[in-house]
Coordinates of C-alpha atoms in Angstrom, one line a residue:
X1 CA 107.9 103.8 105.0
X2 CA 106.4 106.6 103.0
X3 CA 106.3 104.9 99.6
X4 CA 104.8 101.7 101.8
X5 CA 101.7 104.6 102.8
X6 CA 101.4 105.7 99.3
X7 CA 100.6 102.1 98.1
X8 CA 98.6 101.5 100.7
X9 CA 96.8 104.0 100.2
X10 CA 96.6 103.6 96.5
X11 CA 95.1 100.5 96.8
X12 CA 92.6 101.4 99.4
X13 CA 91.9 104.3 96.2
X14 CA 91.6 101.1 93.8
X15 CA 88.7 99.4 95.6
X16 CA 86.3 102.7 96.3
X17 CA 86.7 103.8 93.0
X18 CA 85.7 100.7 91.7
X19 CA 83.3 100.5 93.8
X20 CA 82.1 103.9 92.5
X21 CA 79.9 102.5 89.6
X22 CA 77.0 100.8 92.0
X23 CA 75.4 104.0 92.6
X24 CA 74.0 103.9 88.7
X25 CA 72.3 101.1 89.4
X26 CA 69.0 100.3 91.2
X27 CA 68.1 100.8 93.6
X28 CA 69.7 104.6 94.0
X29 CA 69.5 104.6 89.9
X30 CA 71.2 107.5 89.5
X31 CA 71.7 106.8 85.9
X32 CA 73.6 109.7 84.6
X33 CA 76.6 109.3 87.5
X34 CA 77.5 105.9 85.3
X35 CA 79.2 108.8 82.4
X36 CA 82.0 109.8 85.6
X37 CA 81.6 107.3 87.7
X38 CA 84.8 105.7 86.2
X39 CA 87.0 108.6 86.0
X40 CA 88.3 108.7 89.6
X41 CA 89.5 105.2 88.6
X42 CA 91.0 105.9 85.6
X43 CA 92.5 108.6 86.3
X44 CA 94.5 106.7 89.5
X45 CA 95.2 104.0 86.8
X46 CA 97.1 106.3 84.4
X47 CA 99.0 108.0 87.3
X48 CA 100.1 104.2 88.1
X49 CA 104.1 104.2 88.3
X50 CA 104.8 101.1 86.8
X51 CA 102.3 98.3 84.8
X52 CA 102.7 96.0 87.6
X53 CA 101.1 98.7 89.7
X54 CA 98.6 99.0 87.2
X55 CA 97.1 95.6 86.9
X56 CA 97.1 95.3 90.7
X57 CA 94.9 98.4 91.0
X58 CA 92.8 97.5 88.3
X59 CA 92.4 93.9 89.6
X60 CA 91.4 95.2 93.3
X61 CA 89.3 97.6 91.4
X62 CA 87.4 95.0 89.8
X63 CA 86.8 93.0 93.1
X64 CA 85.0 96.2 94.6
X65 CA 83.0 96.7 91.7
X66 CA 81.9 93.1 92.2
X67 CA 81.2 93.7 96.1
X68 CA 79.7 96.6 95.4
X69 CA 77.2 95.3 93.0
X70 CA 77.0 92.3 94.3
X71 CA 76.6 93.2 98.0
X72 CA 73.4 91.8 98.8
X73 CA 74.2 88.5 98.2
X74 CA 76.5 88.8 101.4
X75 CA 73.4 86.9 103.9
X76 CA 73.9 83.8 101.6
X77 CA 77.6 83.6 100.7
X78 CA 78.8 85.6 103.5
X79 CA 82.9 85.8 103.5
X80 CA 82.9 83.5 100.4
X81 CA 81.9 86.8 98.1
X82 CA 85.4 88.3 99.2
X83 CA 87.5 85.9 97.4
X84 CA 85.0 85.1 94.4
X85 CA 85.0 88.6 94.1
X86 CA 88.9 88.9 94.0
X87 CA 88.8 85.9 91.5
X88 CA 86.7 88.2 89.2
X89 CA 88.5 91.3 90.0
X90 CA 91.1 89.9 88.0
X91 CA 89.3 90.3 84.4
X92 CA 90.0 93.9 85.1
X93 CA 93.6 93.5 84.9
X94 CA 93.9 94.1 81.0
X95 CA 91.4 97.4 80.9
X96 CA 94.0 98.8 83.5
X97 CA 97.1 98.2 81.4
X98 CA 95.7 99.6 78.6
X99 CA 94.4 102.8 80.5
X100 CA 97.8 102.9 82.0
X101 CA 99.3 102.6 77.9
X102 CA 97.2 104.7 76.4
X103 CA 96.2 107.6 79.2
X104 CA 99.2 107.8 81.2
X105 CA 101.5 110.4 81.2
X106 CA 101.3 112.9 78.0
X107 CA 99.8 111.1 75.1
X108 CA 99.7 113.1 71.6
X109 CA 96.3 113.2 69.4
X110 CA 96.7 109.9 67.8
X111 CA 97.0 107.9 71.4
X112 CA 94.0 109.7 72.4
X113 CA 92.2 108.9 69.7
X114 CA 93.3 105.4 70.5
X115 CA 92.3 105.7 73.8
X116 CA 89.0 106.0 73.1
X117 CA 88.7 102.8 71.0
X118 CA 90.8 100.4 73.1
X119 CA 89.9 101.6 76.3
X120 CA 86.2 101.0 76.3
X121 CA 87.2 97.2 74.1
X122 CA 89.0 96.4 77.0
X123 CA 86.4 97.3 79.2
X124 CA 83.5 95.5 77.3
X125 CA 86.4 92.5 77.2
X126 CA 85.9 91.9 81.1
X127 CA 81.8 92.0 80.4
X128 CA 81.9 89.7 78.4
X129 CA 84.2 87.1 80.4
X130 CA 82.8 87.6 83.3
X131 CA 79.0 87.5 81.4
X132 CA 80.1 83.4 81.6
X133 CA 77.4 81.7 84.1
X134 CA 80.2 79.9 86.1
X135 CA 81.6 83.3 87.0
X136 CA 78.0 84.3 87.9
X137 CA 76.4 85.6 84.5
X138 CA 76.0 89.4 83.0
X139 CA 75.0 90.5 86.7
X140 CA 75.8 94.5 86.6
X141 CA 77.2 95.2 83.3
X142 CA 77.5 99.1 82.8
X143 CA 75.3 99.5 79.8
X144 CA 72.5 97.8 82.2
X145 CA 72.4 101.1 84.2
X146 CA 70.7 102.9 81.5
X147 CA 68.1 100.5 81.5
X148 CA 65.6 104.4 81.8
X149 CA 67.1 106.4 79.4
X150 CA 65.2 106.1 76.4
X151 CA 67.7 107.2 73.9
X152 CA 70.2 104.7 75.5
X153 CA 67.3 101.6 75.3
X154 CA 67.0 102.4 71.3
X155 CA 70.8 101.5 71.3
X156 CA 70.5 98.6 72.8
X157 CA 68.1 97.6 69.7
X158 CA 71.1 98.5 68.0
X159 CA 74.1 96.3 69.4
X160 CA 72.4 95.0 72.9
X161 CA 73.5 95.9 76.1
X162 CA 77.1 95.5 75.2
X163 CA 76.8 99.0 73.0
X164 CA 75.2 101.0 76.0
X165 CA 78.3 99.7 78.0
X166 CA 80.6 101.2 74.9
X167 CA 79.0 104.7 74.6
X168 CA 79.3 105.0 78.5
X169 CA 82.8 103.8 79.1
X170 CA 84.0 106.3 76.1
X171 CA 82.5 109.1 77.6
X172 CA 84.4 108.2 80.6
X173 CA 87.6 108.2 78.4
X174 CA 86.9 111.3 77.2
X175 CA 86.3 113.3 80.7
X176 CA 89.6 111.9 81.4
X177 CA 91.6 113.0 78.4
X178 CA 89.3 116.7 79.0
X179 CA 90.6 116.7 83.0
X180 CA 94.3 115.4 82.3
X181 CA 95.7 115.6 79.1
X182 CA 95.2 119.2 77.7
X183 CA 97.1 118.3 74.5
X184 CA 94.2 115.7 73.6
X185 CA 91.0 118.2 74.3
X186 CA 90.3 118.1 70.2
X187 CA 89.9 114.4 69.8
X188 CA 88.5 114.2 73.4
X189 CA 85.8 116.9 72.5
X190 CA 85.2 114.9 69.3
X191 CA 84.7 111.3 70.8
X192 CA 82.8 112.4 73.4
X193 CA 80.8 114.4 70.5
X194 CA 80.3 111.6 68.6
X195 CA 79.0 109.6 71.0
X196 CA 76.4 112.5 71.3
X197 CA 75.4 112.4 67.7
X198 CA 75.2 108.9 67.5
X199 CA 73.0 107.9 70.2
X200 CA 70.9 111.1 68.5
X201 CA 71.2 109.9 65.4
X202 CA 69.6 106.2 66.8
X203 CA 66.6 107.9 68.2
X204 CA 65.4 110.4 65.8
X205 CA 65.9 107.9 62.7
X206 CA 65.7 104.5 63.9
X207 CA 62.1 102.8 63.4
X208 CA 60.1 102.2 66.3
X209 CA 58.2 98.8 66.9
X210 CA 55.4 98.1 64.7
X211 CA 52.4 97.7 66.9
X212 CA 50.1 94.7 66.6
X213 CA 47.6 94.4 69.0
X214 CA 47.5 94.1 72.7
X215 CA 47.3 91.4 75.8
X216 CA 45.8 91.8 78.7
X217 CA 48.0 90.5 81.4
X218 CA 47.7 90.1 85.1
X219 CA 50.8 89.6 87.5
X220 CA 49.8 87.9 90.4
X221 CA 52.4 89.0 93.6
X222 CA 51.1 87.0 96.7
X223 CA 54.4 88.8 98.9
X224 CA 56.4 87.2 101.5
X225 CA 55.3 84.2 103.4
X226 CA 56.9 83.1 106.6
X227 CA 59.4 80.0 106.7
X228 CA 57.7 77.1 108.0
X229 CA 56.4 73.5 107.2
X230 CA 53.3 74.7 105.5
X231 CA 54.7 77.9 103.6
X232 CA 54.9 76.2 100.2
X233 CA 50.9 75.6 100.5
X234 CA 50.4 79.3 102.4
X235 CA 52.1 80.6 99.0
X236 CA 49.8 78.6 96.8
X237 CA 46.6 79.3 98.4
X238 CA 47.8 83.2 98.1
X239 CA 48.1 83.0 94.6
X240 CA 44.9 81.2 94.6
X241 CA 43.2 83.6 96.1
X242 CA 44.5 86.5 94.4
X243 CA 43.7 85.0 91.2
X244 CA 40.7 84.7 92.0
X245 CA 39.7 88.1 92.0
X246 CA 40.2 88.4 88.4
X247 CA 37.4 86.6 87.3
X248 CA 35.5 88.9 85.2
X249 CA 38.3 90.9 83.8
X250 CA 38.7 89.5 80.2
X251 CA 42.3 88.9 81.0
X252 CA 44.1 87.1 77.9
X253 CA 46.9 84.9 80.7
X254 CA 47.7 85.5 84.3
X255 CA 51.4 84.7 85.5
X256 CA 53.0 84.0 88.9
X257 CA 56.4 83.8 89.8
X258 CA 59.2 81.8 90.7
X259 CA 58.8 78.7 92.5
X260 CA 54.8 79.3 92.8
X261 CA 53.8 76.1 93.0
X262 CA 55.8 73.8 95.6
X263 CA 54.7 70.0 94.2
X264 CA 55.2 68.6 90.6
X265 CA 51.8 68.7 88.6
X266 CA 52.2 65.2 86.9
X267 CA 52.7 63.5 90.2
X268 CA 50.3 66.2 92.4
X269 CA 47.2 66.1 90.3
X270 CA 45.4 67.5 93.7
X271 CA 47.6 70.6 92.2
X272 CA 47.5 70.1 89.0
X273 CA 43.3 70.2 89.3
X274 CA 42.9 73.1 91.5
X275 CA 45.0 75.1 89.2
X276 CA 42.5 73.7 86.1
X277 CA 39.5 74.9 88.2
X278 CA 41.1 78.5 88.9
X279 CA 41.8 78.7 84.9
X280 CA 38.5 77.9 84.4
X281 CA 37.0 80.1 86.9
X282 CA 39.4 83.0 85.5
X283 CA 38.7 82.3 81.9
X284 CA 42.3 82.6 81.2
X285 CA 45.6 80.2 81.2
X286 CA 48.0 80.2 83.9
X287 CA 51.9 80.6 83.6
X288 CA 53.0 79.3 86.9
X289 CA 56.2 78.1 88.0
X290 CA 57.0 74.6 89.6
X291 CA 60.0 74.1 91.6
X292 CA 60.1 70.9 93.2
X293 CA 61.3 67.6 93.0
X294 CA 60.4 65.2 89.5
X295 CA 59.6 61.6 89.9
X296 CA 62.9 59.5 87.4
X297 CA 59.8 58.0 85.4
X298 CA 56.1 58.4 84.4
X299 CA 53.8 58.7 87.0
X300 CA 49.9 57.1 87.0
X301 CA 48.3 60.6 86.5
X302 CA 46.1 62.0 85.5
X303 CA 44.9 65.2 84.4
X304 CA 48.5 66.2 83.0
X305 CA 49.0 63.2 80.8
X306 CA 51.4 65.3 78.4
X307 CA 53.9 66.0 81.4
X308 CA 53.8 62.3 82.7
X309 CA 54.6 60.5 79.0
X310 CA 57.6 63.1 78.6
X311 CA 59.1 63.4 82.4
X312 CA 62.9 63.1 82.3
X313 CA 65.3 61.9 84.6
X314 CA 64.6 62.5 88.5
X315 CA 65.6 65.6 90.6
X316 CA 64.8 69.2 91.1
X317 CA 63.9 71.0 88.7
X318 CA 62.5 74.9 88.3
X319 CA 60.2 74.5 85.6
X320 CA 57.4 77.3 83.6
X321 CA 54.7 75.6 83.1
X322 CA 51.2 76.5 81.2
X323 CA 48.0 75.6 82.6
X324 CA 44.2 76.1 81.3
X325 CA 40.9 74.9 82.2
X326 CA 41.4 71.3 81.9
X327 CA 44.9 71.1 83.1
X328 CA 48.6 71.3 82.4
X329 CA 48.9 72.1 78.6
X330 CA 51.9 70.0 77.8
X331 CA 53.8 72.9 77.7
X332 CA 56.8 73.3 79.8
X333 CA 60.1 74.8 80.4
X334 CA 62.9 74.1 82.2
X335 CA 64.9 76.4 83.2
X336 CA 68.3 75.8 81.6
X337 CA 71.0 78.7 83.5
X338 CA 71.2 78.2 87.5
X339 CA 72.4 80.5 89.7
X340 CA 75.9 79.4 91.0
X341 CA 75.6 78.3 94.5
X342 CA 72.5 79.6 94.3
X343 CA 71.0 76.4 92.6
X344 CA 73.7 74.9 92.1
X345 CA 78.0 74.3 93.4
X346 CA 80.4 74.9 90.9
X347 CA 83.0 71.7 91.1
X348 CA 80.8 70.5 94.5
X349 CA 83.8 68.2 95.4
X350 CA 85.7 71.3 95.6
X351 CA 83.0 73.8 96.9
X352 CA 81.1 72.1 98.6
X353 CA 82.2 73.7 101.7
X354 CA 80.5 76.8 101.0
X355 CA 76.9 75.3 102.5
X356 CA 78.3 75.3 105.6
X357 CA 79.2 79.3 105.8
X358 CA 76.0 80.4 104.0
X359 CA 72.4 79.4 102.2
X360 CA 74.2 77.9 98.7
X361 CA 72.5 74.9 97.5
X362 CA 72.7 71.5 99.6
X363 CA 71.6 70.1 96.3
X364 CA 72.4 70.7 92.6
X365 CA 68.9 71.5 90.6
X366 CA 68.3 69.7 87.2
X367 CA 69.3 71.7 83.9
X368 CA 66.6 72.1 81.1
X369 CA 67.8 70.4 77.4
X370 CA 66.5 73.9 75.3
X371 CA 64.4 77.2 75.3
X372 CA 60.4 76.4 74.5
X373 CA 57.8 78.5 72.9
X374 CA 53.9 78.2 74.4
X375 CA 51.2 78.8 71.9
X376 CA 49.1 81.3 74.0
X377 CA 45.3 79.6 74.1
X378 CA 42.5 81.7 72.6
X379 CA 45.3 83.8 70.8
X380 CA 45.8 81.9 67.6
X381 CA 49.5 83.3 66.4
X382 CA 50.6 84.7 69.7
X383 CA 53.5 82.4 71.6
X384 CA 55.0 83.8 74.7
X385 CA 58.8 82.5 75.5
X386 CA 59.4 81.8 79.3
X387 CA 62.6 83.1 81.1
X388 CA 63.0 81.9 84.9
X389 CA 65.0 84.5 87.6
X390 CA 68.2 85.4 86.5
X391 CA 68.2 84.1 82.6
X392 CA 66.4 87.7 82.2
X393 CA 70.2 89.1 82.6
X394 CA 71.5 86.8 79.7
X395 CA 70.3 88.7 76.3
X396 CA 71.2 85.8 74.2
X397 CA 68.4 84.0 75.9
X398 CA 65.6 86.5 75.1
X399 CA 67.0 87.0 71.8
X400 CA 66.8 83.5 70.8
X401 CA 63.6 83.2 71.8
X402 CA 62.4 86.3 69.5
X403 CA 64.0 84.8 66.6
X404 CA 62.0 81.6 67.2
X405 CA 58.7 83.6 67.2
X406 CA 58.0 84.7 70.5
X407 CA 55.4 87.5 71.0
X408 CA 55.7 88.2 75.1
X409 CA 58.7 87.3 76.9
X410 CA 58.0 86.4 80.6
X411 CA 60.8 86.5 83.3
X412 CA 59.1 84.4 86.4
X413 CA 61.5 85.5 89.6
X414 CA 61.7 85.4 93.6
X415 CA 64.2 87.4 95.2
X416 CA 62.5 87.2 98.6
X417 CA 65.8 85.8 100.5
X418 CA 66.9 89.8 99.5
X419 CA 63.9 91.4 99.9
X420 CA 65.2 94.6 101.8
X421 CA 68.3 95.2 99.8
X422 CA 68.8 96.6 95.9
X423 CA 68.4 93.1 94.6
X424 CA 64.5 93.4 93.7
X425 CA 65.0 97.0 91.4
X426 CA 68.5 95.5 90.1
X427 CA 66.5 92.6 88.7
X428 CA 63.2 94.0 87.5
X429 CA 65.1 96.7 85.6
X430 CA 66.8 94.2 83.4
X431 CA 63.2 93.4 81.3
X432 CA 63.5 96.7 80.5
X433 CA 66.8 95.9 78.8
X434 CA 65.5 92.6 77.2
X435 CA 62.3 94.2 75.7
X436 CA 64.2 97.3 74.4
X437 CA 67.2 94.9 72.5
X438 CA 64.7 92.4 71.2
X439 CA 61.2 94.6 70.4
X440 CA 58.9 92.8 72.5
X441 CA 57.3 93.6 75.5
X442 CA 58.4 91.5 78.6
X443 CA 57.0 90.6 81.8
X444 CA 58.8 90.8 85.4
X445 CA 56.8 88.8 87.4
X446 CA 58.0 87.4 91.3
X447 CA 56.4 86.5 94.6
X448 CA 57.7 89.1 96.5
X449 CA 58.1 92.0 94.4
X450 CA 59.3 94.0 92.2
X451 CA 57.3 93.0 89.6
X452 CA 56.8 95.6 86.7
X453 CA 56.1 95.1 82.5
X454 CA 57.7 96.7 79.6
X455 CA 56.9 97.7 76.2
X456 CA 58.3 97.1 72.9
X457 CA 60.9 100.0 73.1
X458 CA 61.6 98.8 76.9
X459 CA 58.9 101.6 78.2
X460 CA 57.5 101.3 81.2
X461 CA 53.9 99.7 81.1
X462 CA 51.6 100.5 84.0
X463 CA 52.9 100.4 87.7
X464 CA 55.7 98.4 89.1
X465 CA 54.6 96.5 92.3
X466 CA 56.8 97.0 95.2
X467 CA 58.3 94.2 97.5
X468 CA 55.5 95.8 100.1
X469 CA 52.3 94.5 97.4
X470 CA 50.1 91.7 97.6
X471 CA 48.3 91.6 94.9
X472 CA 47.5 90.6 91.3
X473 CA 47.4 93.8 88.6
X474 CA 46.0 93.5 85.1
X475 CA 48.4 95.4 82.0
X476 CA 47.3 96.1 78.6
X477 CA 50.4 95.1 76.9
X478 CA 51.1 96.2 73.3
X479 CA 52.9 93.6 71.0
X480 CA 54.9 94.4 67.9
X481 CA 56.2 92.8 64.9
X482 CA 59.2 93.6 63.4
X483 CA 62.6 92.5 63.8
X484 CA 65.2 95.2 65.8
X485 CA 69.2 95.2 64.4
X486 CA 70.3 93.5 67.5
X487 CA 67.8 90.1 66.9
X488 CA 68.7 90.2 63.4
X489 CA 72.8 90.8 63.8
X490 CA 73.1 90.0 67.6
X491 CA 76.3 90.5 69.8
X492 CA 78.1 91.9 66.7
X493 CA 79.9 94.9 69.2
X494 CA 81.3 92.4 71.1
X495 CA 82.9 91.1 67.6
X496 CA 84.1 94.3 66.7
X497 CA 85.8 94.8 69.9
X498 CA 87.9 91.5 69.8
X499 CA 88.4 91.9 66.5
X500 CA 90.2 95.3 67.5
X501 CA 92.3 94.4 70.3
X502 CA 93.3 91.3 68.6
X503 CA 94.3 93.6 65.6
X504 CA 96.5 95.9 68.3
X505 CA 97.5 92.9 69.9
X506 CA 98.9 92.0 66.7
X507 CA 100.7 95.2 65.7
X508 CA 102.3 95.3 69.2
X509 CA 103.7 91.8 68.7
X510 CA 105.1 92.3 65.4
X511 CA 106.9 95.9 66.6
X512 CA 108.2 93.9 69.4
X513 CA 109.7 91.7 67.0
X514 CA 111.0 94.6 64.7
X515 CA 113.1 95.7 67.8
X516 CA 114.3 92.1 68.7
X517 CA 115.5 91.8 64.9
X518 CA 119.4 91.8 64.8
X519 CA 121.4 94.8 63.7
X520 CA 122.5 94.3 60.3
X521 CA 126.9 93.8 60.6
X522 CA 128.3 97.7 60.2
X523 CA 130.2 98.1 57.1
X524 CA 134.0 98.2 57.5
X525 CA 135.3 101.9 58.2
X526 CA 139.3 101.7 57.0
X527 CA 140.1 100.7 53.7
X528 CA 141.4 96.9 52.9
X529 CA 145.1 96.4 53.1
X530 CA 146.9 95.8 49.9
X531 CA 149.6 93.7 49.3
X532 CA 152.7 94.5 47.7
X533 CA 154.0 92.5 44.8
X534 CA 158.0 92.8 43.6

């Protein structure tokens, strides 16, 4: 009955302490509680009195790091985040085993030192599977709550997020080594010194962006509009007005946000001209956002001929699209990574359930075929590459898109449906992220708040507008040139990770092997018998 408690007990331990890690994050952002924040976890992992105990409490860990994180999404999915959370939970299983391996009980100097090389590999191994979009995308990886510290955002030009998320998990290691193993202090003091001197080393000698110029940029934020029959056209008629107001402000291109405009421009053109007209009247483009249902074929229309000759096959789609004075460019994006249930039901004929126990999709949006690059009217040279809601968290989106050429990146979001939760600051602060990796500037705009920009270095640019604004806000944004490590060399710490638990992977199994080989027959220990001959 006892040892029944203990476990018990140990696992309610599993899931708080995995749950510890949410506090980094926006909204309480305290940043620097992400360098402990795992230690309580680890240090129950290593204590763990068999592997089998191990991977269980590193698997419930993982599902209450994924509630934790993920908790505001509990009004749509209700009880259906428990077990996709527990499915998750279960890429934490090999991170435990090898905290367990190489932390538990009295490892010498050379596991130590081990330790703090496999241990954050294996935890930069469950990033990156669960980074997958089916399994929800790179929502809350650890490196992201760093996304303020400015010596931490000139690693991430280094190696992307998935470096930040190394450097904080070893520092982890190393405060558990410090508060458990006093025979490993030396090479604990030293990782957790190098660490130090390398995120030093990054900042006082890596080149910043090279500026080039500046846009003027206005966000337009129209907040929250009731449910109803007519609150697609209230929304519009917001942003209308609120564009409006910046005639006379020399701005260079305005941008709303997600799902701004409620009827598709090639078969609205009573849209498609007001939006002209307010370019016009503005005397700058428009980056709005369409999200609404496309005819299967071309359309009589028109004053967006270039969307009606090219229009795809019918549904929903979530599309940027780029508008000036004399209507839709021709330029558009669709946005290519849904959210799971979101926008879309994983396996429907399997899944499909989940619309009746919360607000997941009733039907599956369109995909987009590839990212696209807008030339930026009036700025020859300058192309801005558009991002909608939550492609902002993947970085190999924004990072293709700088390779391509693109001067601004532009993230167009709503998180209304979690407009009083941490949702809003979770998402804005991952622009900072993107801009930072890829040496661009980027722009968070949504309907409902928060909206913010970012610099080349992933500085902040100007105020953030809260969920409480209504309003349109004009940035100078600075634009660079240059290329950063991470656009020109890309996920390559994610490489060098797999590549080193594949290589320990590999020395276990041929030392298991050793000890399977058969003894060798023991030589014979009494002398041969010898015959006698007469």
């Amino acid at each position: 009955m006892v040892a029944k408690r203990i476990r018990y007990r140990r696992a309610a331990a599993a899931v708080a302490a995995g749950a510890l890690p949410c506090l980094a994050f926006p909204a309480p952002a305290l940043w620097w509680f992400a360098y402990v924040a795992l230690v309580p976890w680890m240090l129950l992992l290593r204590s763990a009195p068999s592997g089998r105990r191990a991977a269980l409490e590193g698997w419930l860990g993982g599902a209450g790091f994924i509630v934790a994180v993920h908790h505001w999404l509990l009004p749509s999915l209700h009880v259906f985040l428990l077990p996709l959370a527990a499915l998750v939970g279960v890429l934490w299983i090999p991170w435990a085993l090898l905290v367990r391996e190489f932390l538990g009980g009295a490892p010498d100097p050379g596991r130590a030192t081990a330790a703090l090389l496999l241990v954050p590999a294996g935890w930069l191994l469950s990033e990156l599977a669960r980074s997958w979009q089916g399994l929800g995308g790179p929502w809350g990886l650890l490196g992201a709550s760093q996304w303020q510290v400015p010596p931490a955002l000139r690693l991430a030009s280094v190696g992307g997020v998935w470096l930040v998320s190394l450097l904080v998990v070893a520092v982890n290691c190393g405060l558990v080594l410090l508060i458990a193993v006093p025979g490993a202090r030396v090479p604990a003091v030293a990782g957790v010194t190098g660490c130090v001197v390398l995120t030093g080393a990054v900042w006082l000698w890596l080149p910043r962006p090279e500026a080039s110029g500046a846009l003027r940029v206005a966000v337009v934020q129209p907040g929250l509009v009731a449910d109803g029959p007519d609150s697609t056209e209230q929304r519009f008629a917001a942003g209308e007005r609120l564009t409006r107001a910046l005639a006379g402000q020399r701005v260079d291109l305005v941008v709303w946000g997600e799902s701004s405009v409620g009827g598709d421009l090639a078969a609205r053109p009573d849209l498609a001209g007001r939006l002209a007209a307010l370019s016009a009247e503005v005397g700058a483009p428009l980056l709005v956002n369409v999200d609404a249902r496309r005819p299967a074929g071309p359309v009589p229309a028109a004053p967006a001929p270039a969307l009606a000759a090219s229009l795809p096959e019918g549904g929903i789609y979530k599309s940027s699209v780029l508008v000036g004075p004399h209507g839709p460019t021709g330029d558009r994006y669709d946005k290519m990574r849904l959210v799971p249930f979101g926008e879309y039901i994983p396996a429907r004929s399997l899944l499909g359930w989940a619309t009746s126990v919360g607000k997941a999709a009733g039907e599956d949006r369109r995909r987009g075929a590839e990212p696209v690059l807008m030339n930026l009217p009036g700025r020859p040279g300058v192309r801005i590459g558009p991002l909608v809601c939550f492609e902002s968290a993947f970085p190999d989106m924004s990072r293709r898109l700088t390779r391509d050429g693109a001067a601004l990146l532009i993230a167009q979001s709503a998180t209304s449906s979690f407009q009083r939760s941490w949702a809003p600051a979770q998402h804005a602060s991952l622009a900072a992220l993107r801009a930072a990796e890829d040496g661009r500037p980027m722009v968070h705009a949504t309907l409902t708040g928060i909206s913010a920009v970012y610099g080349p270095s992933g500085e902040r640019i100007g105020p953030a507008l809260p969920t409480s604004a209504r309003t349109a806000q004009v940035y100078e944004v600075p634009l660079a040139r240059g290329s950063t490590y991470y656009v020109r060399f890309g996920d390559w710490p994610v490489g060098a990770c797999l590549a080193l638990l594949a290589a320990y992977c590999a020395a276990e199994g041929a030392r298991s092997l050793g000890l399977r080989k058969p003894a060798p027959a023991p030589e014979p220990t009494t002398p041969p018998a010898r015959t006698a001959r007469g």
